[in-house]
XYZ file of C-alpha atoms in Angstrom:
65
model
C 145.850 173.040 -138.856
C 142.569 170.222 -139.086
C 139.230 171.347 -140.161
C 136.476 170.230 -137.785
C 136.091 166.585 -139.767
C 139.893 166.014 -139.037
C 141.240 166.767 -142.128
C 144.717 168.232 -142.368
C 145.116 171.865 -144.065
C 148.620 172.728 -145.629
C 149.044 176.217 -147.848
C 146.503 178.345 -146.060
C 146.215 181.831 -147.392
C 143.231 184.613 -148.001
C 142.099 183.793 -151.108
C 141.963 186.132 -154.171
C 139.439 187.183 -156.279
C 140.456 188.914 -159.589
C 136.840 190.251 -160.706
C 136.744 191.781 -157.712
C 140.693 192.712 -157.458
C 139.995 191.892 -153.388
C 141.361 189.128 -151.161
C 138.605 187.725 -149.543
C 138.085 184.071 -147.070
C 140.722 181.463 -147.208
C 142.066 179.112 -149.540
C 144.467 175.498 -148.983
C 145.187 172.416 -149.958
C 143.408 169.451 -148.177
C 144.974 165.968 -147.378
C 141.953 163.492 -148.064
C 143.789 160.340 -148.618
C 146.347 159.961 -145.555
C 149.864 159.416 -146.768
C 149.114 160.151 -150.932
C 149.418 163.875 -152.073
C 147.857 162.834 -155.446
C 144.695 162.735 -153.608
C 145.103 166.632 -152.218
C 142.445 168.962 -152.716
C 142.014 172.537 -153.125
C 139.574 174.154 -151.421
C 137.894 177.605 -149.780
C 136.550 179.051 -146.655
C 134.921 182.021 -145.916
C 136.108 185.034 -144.020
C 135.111 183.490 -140.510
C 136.243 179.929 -141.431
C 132.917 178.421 -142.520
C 133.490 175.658 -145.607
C 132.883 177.508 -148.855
C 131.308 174.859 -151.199
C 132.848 171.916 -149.793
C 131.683 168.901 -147.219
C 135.592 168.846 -145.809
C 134.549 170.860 -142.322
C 135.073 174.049 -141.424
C 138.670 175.641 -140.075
C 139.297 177.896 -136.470
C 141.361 181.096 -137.406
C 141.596 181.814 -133.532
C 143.438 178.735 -131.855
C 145.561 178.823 -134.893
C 145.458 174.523 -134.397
């Protein structure tokens, strides 16, 4: 799966929050540097796939791509 700026996302899964005790939007790991996973971040999206926080793009849940 690529976010809208063409990053690739590896490890997507609804993210938890343990305040809350809910599962709520997305979290995964990012690929920012091609080819070097010591340059991976970890990031969030919201329920509907809109970037939570971050500048990385946002993700389509419906194509699945």
């Amino acid at each position: 799966m690529k976010t809208t700026k063409g990053y690739s996302v590896a490890g997507l899964q609804t993210a938890y929050h343990p305040k809350e005790n809910v599962y709520r939007g997305w979290s995964g790991r990012l690929r920012v540097v091609d080819g070097d996973p010591y340059h991976d971040e970890y990031v969030k999206w919201n329920s509907d796939g809109t970037a939570f926080k971050h500048e990385y793009g946002d993700i389509n849940l419906k194509d699945g791509k």
